[in-house]
Rosetta silent file (secondary structure, phi, psi, omega in degrees, C-alpha in Angstrom):
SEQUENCE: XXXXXXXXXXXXXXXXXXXXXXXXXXXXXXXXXXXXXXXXXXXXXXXXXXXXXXXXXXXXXXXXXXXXXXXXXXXXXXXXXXXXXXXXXXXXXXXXXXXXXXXXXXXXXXXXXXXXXXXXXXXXXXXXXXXXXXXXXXXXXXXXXXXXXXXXXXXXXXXXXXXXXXXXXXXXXXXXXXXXXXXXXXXXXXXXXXXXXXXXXXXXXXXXXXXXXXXXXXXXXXXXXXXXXXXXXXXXXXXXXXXXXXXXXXXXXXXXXXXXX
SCORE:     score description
SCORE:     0.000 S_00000001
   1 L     0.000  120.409  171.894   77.684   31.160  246.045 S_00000001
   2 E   -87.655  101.094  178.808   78.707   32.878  242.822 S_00000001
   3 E  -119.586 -172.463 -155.709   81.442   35.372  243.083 S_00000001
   4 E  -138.193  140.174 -172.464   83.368   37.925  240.771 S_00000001
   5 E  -130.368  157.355 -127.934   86.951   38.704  242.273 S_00000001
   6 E   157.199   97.938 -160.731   88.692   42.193  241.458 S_00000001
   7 L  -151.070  103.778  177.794   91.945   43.045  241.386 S_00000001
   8 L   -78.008   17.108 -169.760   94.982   44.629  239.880 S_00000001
   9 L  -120.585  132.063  174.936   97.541   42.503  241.121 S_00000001
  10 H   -92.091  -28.792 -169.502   96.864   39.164  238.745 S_00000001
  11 H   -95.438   15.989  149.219   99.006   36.991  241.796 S_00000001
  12 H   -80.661  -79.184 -171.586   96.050   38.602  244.500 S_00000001
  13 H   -38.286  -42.655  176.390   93.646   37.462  242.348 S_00000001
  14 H   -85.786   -5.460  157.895   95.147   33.917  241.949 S_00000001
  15 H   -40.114  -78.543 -172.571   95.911   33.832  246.051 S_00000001
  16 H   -83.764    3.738  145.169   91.943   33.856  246.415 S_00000001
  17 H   -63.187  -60.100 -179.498   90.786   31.934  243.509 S_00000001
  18 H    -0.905  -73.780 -138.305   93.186   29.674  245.091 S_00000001
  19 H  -103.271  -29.948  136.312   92.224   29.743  248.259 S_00000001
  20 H   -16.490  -54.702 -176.311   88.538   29.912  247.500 S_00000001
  21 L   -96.956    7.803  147.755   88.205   26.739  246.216 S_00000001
  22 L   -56.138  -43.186 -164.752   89.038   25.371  249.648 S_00000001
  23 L   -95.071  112.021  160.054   85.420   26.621  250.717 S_00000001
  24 L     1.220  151.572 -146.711   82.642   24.789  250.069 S_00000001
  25 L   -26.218   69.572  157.029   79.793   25.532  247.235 S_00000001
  26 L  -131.900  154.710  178.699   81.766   28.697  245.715 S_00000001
  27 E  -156.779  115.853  178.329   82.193   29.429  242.275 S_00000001
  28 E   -76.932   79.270 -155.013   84.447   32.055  240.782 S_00000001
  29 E   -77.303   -3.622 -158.918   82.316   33.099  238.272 S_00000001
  30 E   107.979  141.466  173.389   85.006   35.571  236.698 S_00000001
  31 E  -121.327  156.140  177.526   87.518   38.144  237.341 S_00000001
  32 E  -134.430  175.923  178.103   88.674   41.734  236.286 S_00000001
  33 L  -136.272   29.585  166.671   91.347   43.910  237.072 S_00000001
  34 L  -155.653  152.568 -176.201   89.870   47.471  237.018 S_00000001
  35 H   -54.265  -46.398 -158.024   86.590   48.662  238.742 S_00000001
  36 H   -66.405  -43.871 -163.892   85.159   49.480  234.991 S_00000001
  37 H   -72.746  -33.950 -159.869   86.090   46.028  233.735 S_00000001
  38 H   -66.748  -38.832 -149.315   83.991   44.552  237.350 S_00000001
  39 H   -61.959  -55.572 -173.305   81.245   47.108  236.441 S_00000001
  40 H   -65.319  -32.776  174.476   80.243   45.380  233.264 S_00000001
  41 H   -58.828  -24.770 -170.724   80.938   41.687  234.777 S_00000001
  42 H  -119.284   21.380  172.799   78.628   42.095  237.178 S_00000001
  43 H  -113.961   -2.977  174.045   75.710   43.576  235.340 S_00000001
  44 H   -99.581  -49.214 -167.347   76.357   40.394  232.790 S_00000001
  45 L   -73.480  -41.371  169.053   77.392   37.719  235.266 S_00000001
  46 L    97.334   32.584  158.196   74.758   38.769  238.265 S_00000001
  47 L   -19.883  130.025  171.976   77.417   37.584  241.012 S_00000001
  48 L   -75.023  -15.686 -149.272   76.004   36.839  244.600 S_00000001
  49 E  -145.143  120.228  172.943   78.937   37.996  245.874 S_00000001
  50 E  -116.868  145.167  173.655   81.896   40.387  244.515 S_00000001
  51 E  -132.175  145.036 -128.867   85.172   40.914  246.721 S_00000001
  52 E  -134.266  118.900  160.774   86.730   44.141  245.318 S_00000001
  53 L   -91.969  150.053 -157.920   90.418   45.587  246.166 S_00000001
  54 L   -90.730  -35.668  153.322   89.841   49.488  246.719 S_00000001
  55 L   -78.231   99.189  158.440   92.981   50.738  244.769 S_00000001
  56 L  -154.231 -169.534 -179.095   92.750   50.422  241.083 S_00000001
  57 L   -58.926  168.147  108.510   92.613   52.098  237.361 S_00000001
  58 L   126.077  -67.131 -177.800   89.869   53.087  236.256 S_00000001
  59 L  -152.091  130.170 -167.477   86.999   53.148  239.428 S_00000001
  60 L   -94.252  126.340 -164.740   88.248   52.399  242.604 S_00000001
  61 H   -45.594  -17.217  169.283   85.954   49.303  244.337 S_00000001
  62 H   -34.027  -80.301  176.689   84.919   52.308  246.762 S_00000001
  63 H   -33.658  -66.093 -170.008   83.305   54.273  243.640 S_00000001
  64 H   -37.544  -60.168 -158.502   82.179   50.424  242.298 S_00000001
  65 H   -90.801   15.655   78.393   79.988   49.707  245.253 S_00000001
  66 H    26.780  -86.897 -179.817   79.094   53.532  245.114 S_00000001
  67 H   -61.032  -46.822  168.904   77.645   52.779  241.746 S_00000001
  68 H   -48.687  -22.146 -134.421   75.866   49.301  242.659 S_00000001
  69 H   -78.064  -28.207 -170.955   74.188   50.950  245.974 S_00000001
  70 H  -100.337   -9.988  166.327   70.720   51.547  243.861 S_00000001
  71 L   -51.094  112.673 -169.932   70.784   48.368  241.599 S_00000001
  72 L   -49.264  -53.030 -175.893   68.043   46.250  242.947 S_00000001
  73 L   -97.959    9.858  157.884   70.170   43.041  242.278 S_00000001
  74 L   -53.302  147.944 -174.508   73.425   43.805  243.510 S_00000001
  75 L   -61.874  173.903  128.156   76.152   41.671  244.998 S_00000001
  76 E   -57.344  150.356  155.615   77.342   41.613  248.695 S_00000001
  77 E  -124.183  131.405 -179.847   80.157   43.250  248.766 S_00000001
  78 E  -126.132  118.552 -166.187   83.726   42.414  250.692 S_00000001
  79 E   -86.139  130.921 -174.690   86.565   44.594  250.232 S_00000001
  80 E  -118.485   85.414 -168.276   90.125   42.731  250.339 S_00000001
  81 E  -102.629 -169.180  175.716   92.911   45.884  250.582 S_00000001
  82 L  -116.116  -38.736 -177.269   96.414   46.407  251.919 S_00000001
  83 L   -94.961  117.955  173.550   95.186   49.785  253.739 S_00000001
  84 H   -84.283  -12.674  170.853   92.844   49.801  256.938 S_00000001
  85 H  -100.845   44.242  155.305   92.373   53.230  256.524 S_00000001
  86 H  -107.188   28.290 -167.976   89.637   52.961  253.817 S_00000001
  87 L   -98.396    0.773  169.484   87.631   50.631  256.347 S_00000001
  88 H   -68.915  -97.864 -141.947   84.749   54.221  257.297 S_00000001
  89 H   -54.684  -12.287  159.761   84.377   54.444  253.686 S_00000001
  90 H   -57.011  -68.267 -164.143   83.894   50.513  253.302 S_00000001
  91 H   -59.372   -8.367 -179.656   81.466   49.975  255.876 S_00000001
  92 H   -90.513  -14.669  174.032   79.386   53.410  254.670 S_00000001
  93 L  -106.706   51.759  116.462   78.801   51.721  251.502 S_00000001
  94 L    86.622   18.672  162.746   77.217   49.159  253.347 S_00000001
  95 E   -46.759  145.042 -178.186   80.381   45.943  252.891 S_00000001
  96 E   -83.438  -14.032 -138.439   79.310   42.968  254.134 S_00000001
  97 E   175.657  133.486  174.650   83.513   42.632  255.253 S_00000001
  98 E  -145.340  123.300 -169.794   86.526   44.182  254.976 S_00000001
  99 E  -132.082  126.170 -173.066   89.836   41.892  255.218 S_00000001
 100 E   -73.677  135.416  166.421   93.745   43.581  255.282 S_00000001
 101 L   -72.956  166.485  -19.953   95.901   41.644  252.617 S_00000001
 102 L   -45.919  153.473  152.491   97.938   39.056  253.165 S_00000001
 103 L  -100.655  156.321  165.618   94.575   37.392  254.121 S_00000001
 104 L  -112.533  165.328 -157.317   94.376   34.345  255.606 S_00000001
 105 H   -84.340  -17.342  172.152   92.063   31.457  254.812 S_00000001
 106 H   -60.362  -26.645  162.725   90.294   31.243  258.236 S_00000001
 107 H   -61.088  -53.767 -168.028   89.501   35.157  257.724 S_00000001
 108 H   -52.757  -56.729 -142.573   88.207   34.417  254.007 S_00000001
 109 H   -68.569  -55.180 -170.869   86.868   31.484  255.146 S_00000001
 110 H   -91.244  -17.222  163.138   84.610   33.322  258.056 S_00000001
 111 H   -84.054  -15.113  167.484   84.033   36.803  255.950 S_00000001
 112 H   -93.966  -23.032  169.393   82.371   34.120  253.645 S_00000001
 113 L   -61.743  -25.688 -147.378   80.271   32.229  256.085 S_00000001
 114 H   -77.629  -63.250 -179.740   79.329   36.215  257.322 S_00000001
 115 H   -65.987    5.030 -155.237   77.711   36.578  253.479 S_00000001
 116 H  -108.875  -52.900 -173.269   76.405   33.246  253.473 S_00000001
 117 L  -116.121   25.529  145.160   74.255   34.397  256.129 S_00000001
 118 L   -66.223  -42.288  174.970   73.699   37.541  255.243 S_00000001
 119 L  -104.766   40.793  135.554   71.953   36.349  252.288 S_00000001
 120 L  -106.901  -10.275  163.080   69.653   34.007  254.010 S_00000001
 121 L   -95.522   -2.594  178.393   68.485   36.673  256.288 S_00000001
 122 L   -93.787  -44.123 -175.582   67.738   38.835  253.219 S_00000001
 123 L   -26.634 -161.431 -161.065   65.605   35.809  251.364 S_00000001
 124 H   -79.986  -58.553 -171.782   61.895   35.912  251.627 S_00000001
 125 H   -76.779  -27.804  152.700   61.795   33.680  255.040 S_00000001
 126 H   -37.315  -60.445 -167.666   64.855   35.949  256.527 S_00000001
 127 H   -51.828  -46.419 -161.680   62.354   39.024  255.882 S_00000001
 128 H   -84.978   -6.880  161.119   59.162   37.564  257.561 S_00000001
 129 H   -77.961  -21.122 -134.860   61.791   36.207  260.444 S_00000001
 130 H  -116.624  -26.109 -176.093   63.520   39.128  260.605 S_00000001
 131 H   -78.769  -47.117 -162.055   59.726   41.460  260.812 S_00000001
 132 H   -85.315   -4.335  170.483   58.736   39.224  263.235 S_00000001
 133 H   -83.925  -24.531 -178.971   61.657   39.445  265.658 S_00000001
 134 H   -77.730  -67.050 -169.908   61.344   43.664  265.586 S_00000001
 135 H   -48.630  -38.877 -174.886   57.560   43.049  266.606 S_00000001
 136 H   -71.249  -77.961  130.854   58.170   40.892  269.018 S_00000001
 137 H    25.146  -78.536 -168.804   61.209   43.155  270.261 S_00000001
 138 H   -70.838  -28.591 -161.839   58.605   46.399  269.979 S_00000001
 139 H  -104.828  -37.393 -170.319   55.534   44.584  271.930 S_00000001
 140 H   -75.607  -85.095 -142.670   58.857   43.441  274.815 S_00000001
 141 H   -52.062  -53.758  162.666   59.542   47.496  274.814 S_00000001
 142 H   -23.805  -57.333 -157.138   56.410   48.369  275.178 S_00000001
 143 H   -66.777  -54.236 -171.428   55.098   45.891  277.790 S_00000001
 144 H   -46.255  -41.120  176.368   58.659   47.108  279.515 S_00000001
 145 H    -2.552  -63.834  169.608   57.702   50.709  279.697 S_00000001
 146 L   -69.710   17.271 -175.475   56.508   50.407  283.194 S_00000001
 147 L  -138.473   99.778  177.538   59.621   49.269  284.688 S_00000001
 148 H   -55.106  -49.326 -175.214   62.056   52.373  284.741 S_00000001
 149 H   -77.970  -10.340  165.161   65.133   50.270  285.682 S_00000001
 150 H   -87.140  -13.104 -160.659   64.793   47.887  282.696 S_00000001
 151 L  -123.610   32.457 -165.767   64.061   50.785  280.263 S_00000001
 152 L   -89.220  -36.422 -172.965   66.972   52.631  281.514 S_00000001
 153 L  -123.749 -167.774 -148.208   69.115   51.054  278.408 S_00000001
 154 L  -106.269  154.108  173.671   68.167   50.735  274.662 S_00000001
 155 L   -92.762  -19.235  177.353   67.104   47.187  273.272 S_00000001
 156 L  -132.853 -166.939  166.382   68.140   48.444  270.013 S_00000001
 157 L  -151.860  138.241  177.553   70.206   51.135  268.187 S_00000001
 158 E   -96.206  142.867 -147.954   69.098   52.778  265.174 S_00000001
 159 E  -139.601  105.697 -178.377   71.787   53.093  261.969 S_00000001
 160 E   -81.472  169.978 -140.590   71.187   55.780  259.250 S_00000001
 161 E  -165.939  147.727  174.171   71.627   53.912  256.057 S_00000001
 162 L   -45.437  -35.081 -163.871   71.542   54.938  252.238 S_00000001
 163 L  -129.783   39.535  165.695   68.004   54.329  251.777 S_00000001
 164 E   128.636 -154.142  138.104   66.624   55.310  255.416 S_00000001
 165 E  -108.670  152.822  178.540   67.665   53.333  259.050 S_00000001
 166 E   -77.340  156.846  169.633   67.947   50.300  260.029 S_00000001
 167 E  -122.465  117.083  159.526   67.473   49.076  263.833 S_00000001
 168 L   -85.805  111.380 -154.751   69.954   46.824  265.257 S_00000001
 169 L   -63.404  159.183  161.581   68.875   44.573  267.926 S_00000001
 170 L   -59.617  -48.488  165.589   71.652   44.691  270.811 S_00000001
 171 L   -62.103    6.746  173.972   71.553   41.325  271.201 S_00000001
 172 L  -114.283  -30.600  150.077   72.737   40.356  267.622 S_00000001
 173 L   -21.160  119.735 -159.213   75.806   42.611  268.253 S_00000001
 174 L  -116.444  -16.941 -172.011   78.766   40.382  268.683 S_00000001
 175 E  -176.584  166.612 -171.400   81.649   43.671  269.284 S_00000001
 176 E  -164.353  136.183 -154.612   81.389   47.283  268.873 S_00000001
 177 E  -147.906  136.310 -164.053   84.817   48.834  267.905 S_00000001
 178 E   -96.929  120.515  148.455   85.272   52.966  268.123 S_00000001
 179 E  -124.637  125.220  176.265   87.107   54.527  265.184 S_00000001
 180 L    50.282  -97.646  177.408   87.500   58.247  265.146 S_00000001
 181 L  -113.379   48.698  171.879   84.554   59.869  265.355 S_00000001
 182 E  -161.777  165.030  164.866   82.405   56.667  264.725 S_00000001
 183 E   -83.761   78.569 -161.276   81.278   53.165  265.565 S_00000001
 184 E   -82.956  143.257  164.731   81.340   49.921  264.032 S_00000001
 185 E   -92.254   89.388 -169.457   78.351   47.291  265.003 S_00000001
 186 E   -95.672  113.405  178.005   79.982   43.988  264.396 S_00000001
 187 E  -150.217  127.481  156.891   76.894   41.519  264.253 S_00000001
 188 L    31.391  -51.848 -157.605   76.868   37.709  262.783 S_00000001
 189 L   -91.479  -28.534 -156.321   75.300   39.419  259.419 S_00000001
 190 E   173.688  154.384  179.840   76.927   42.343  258.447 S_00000001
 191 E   -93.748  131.666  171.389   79.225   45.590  259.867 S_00000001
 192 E  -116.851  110.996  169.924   77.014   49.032  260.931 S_00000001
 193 E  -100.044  128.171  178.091   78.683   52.174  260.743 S_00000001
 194 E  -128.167  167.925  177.904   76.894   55.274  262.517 S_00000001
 195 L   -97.283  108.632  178.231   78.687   58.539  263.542 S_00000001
 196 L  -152.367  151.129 -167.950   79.081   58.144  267.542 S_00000001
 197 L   -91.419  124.074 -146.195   81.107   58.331  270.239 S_00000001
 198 L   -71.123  -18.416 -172.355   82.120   54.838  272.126 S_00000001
 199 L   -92.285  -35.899  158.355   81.222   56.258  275.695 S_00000001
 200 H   -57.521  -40.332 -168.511   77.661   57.241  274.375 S_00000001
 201 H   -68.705  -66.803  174.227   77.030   53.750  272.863 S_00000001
 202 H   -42.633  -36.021  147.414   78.323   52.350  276.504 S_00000001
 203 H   -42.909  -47.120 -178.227   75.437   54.810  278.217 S_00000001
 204 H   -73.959  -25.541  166.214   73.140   52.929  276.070 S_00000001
 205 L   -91.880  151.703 -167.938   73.852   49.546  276.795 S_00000001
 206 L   -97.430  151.349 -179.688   72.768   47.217  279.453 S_00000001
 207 L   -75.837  -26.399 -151.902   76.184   45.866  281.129 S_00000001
 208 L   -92.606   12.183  162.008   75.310   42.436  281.863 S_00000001
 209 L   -83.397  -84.850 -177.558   75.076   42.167  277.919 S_00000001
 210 E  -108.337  127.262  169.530   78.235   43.871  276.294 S_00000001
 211 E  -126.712  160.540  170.813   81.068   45.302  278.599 S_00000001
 212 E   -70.673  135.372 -165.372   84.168   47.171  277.649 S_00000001
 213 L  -137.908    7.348 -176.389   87.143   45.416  277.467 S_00000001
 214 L  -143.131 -169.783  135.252   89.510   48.136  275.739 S_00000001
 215 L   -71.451  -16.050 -175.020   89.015   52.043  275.049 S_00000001
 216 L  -136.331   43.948  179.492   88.105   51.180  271.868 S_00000001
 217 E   164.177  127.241  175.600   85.760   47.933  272.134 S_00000001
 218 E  -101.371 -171.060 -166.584   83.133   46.133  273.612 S_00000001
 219 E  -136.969  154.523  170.227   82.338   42.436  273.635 S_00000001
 220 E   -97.240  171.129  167.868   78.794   40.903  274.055 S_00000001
 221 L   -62.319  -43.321 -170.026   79.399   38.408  276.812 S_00000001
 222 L   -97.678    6.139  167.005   78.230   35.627  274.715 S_00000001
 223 L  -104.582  -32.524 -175.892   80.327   35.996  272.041 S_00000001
 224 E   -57.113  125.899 -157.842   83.334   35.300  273.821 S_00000001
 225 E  -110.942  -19.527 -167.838   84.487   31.708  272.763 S_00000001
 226 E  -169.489  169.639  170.485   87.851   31.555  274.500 S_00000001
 227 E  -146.512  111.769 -176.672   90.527   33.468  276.853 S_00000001
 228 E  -101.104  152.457  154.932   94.813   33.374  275.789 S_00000001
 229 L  -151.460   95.809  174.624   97.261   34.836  277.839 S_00000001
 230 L   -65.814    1.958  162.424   99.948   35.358  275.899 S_00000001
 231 L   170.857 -179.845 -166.437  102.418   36.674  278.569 S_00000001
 232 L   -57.943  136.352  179.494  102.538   38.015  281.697 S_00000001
 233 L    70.428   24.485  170.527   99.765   40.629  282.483 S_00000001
 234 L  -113.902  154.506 -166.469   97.976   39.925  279.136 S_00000001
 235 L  -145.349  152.921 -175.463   94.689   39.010  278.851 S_00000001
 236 E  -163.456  106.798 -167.091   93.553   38.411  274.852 S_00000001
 237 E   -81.262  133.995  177.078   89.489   37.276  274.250 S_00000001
 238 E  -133.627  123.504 -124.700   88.749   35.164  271.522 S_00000001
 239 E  -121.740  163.987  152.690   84.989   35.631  269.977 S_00000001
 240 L   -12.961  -73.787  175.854   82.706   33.589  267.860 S_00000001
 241 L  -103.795   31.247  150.212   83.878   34.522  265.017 S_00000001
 242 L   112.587   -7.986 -158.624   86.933   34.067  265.257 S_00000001
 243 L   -86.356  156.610 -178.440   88.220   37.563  266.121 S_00000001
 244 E  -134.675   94.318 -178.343   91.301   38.173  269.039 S_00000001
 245 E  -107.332  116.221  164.796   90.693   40.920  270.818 S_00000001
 246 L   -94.213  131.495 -127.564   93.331   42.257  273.499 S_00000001
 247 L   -78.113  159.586  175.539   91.897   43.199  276.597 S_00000001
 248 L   -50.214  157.067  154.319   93.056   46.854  277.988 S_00000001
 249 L   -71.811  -41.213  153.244   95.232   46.581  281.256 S_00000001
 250 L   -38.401  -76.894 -148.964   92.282   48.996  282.922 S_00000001
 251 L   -75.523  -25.447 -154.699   89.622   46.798  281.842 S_00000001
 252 H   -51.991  -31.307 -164.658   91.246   43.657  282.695 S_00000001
 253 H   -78.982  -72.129 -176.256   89.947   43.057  286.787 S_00000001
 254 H   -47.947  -43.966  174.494   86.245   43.649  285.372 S_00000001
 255 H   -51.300  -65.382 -154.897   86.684   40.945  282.085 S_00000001
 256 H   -82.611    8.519 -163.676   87.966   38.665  284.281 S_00000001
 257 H   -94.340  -62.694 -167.868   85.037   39.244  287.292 S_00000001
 258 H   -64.130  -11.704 -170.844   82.175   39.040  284.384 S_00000001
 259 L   -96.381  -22.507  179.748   83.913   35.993  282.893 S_00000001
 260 L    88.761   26.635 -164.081   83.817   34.193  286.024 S_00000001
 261 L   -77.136    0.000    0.000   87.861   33.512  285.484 S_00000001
């Protein structure tokens, strides 16, 4: 994987060359330290991959992957900041990732596996895998039709998107996380932001798939990888990828009755 790193701090940028070169086939292909400077690097170098800090001179990586969104050949893009509240306007331009500095390498490490297999579901044999799982999917709704209590919740959820929507199967949904007036889709491949309200998505969902385990997140069942309890009365889920989620004190009786604990 060839990436382009972007930064105005020159000791960020050498943290995650650094730290980089821990992970397997990457190659740091070149760096800049203003959006303008990335802009030209990555219409010369052709990076698979750019990861962008959101405050700098010139074009702010927002603006950057702004400007990329209609280039045919564009990287992924994963946004590395100090501020979580630019993570709406990450995820609407379509980040593969968004990781709060300091990072650590098991986050880099697992926001890079995320693009690794992002861009194997984009190849040729992703698309014709990836067609043939919605048809398959769409011929299941169908056939379901006639059974009211199975068709009661959605199999999928559709996500407007710069260049039309996408449909996200439910079952590739690994967490679903409520910010403000919107929704992140947490799924293996890639973050989906739509504008929705977390108690509507939860109407929409079949239970024995994803349950609530906060006010502001569900879990698929089958993501869940582990269970800490870091003190008394705490209950704290630990997911596939790697993620810690701590469960509400409300939700807690139900987590542990679906978990079997």
């Amino acid at each position: 994987m060839r990436i382009l790193l972007v930064d105005d701090e020159p000791l960020a940028l050498e943290r995650l060359g650094f730290a980089l070169k821990a992970i397997p086939d990457v190659e740091i292909v070149g760096t800049a330290s203003d959006g303008l400077q990335a802009r030209e690097l990555i219409a010369t170098l052709k990076p698979d991959l750019a990861i962008l800090d959101i405050q700098m001179p010139g074009l702010s990586g927002i603006d950057l992957a702004q400007s990329l969104a209609d280039s045919p050949k564009a990287p992924e893009i994963m946004f590395v900041t100090a501020f979580n509240r630019f993570a709406l306007d990450a995820f609407s331009v379509e980040a593969v990732d968004y990781l709060l500095k300091p990072v650590s390498f098991d986050r880099l490490r697992i926001g890079i596996e995320r693009v690794r297999r992002r861009m194997r579901m984009l190849d040729a044999e992703g698309r014709a895998a990836e067609l043939a799982t919605i048809v398959t999917e769409l011929r299941a709704d169908g056939a379901a039709e006639a059974q009211p209590a199975r068709g009661a919740y959605d199999s999928g959820i559709w996500v407007p998107g710069r260049q039309g929507s996408v449909r996200v199967p439910i079952d590739t949904i690994d967490r679903i996380e409520a910010a403000r007036d919107y929704v992140l889709l947490n799924t293996p491949f890639k973050c989906y932001i739509m504008r929705a309200k977390m108690s509507e998505i939860e109407q929409r969902i079949d239970p024995a798939l994803l349950i609530r385990v906060h006010r502001s997140h569900m879990v698929r069942i089958a993501a869940v990888s582990g269970v800490e309890r870091p003190g008394k009365g705490m209950l704290r889920l630990l997911l596939n990828d790697g993620t810690r989620l701590q469960v509400g004190p409300n939700y807690q009786d139900q987590v542990v009755e679906r978990l079997g604990l």
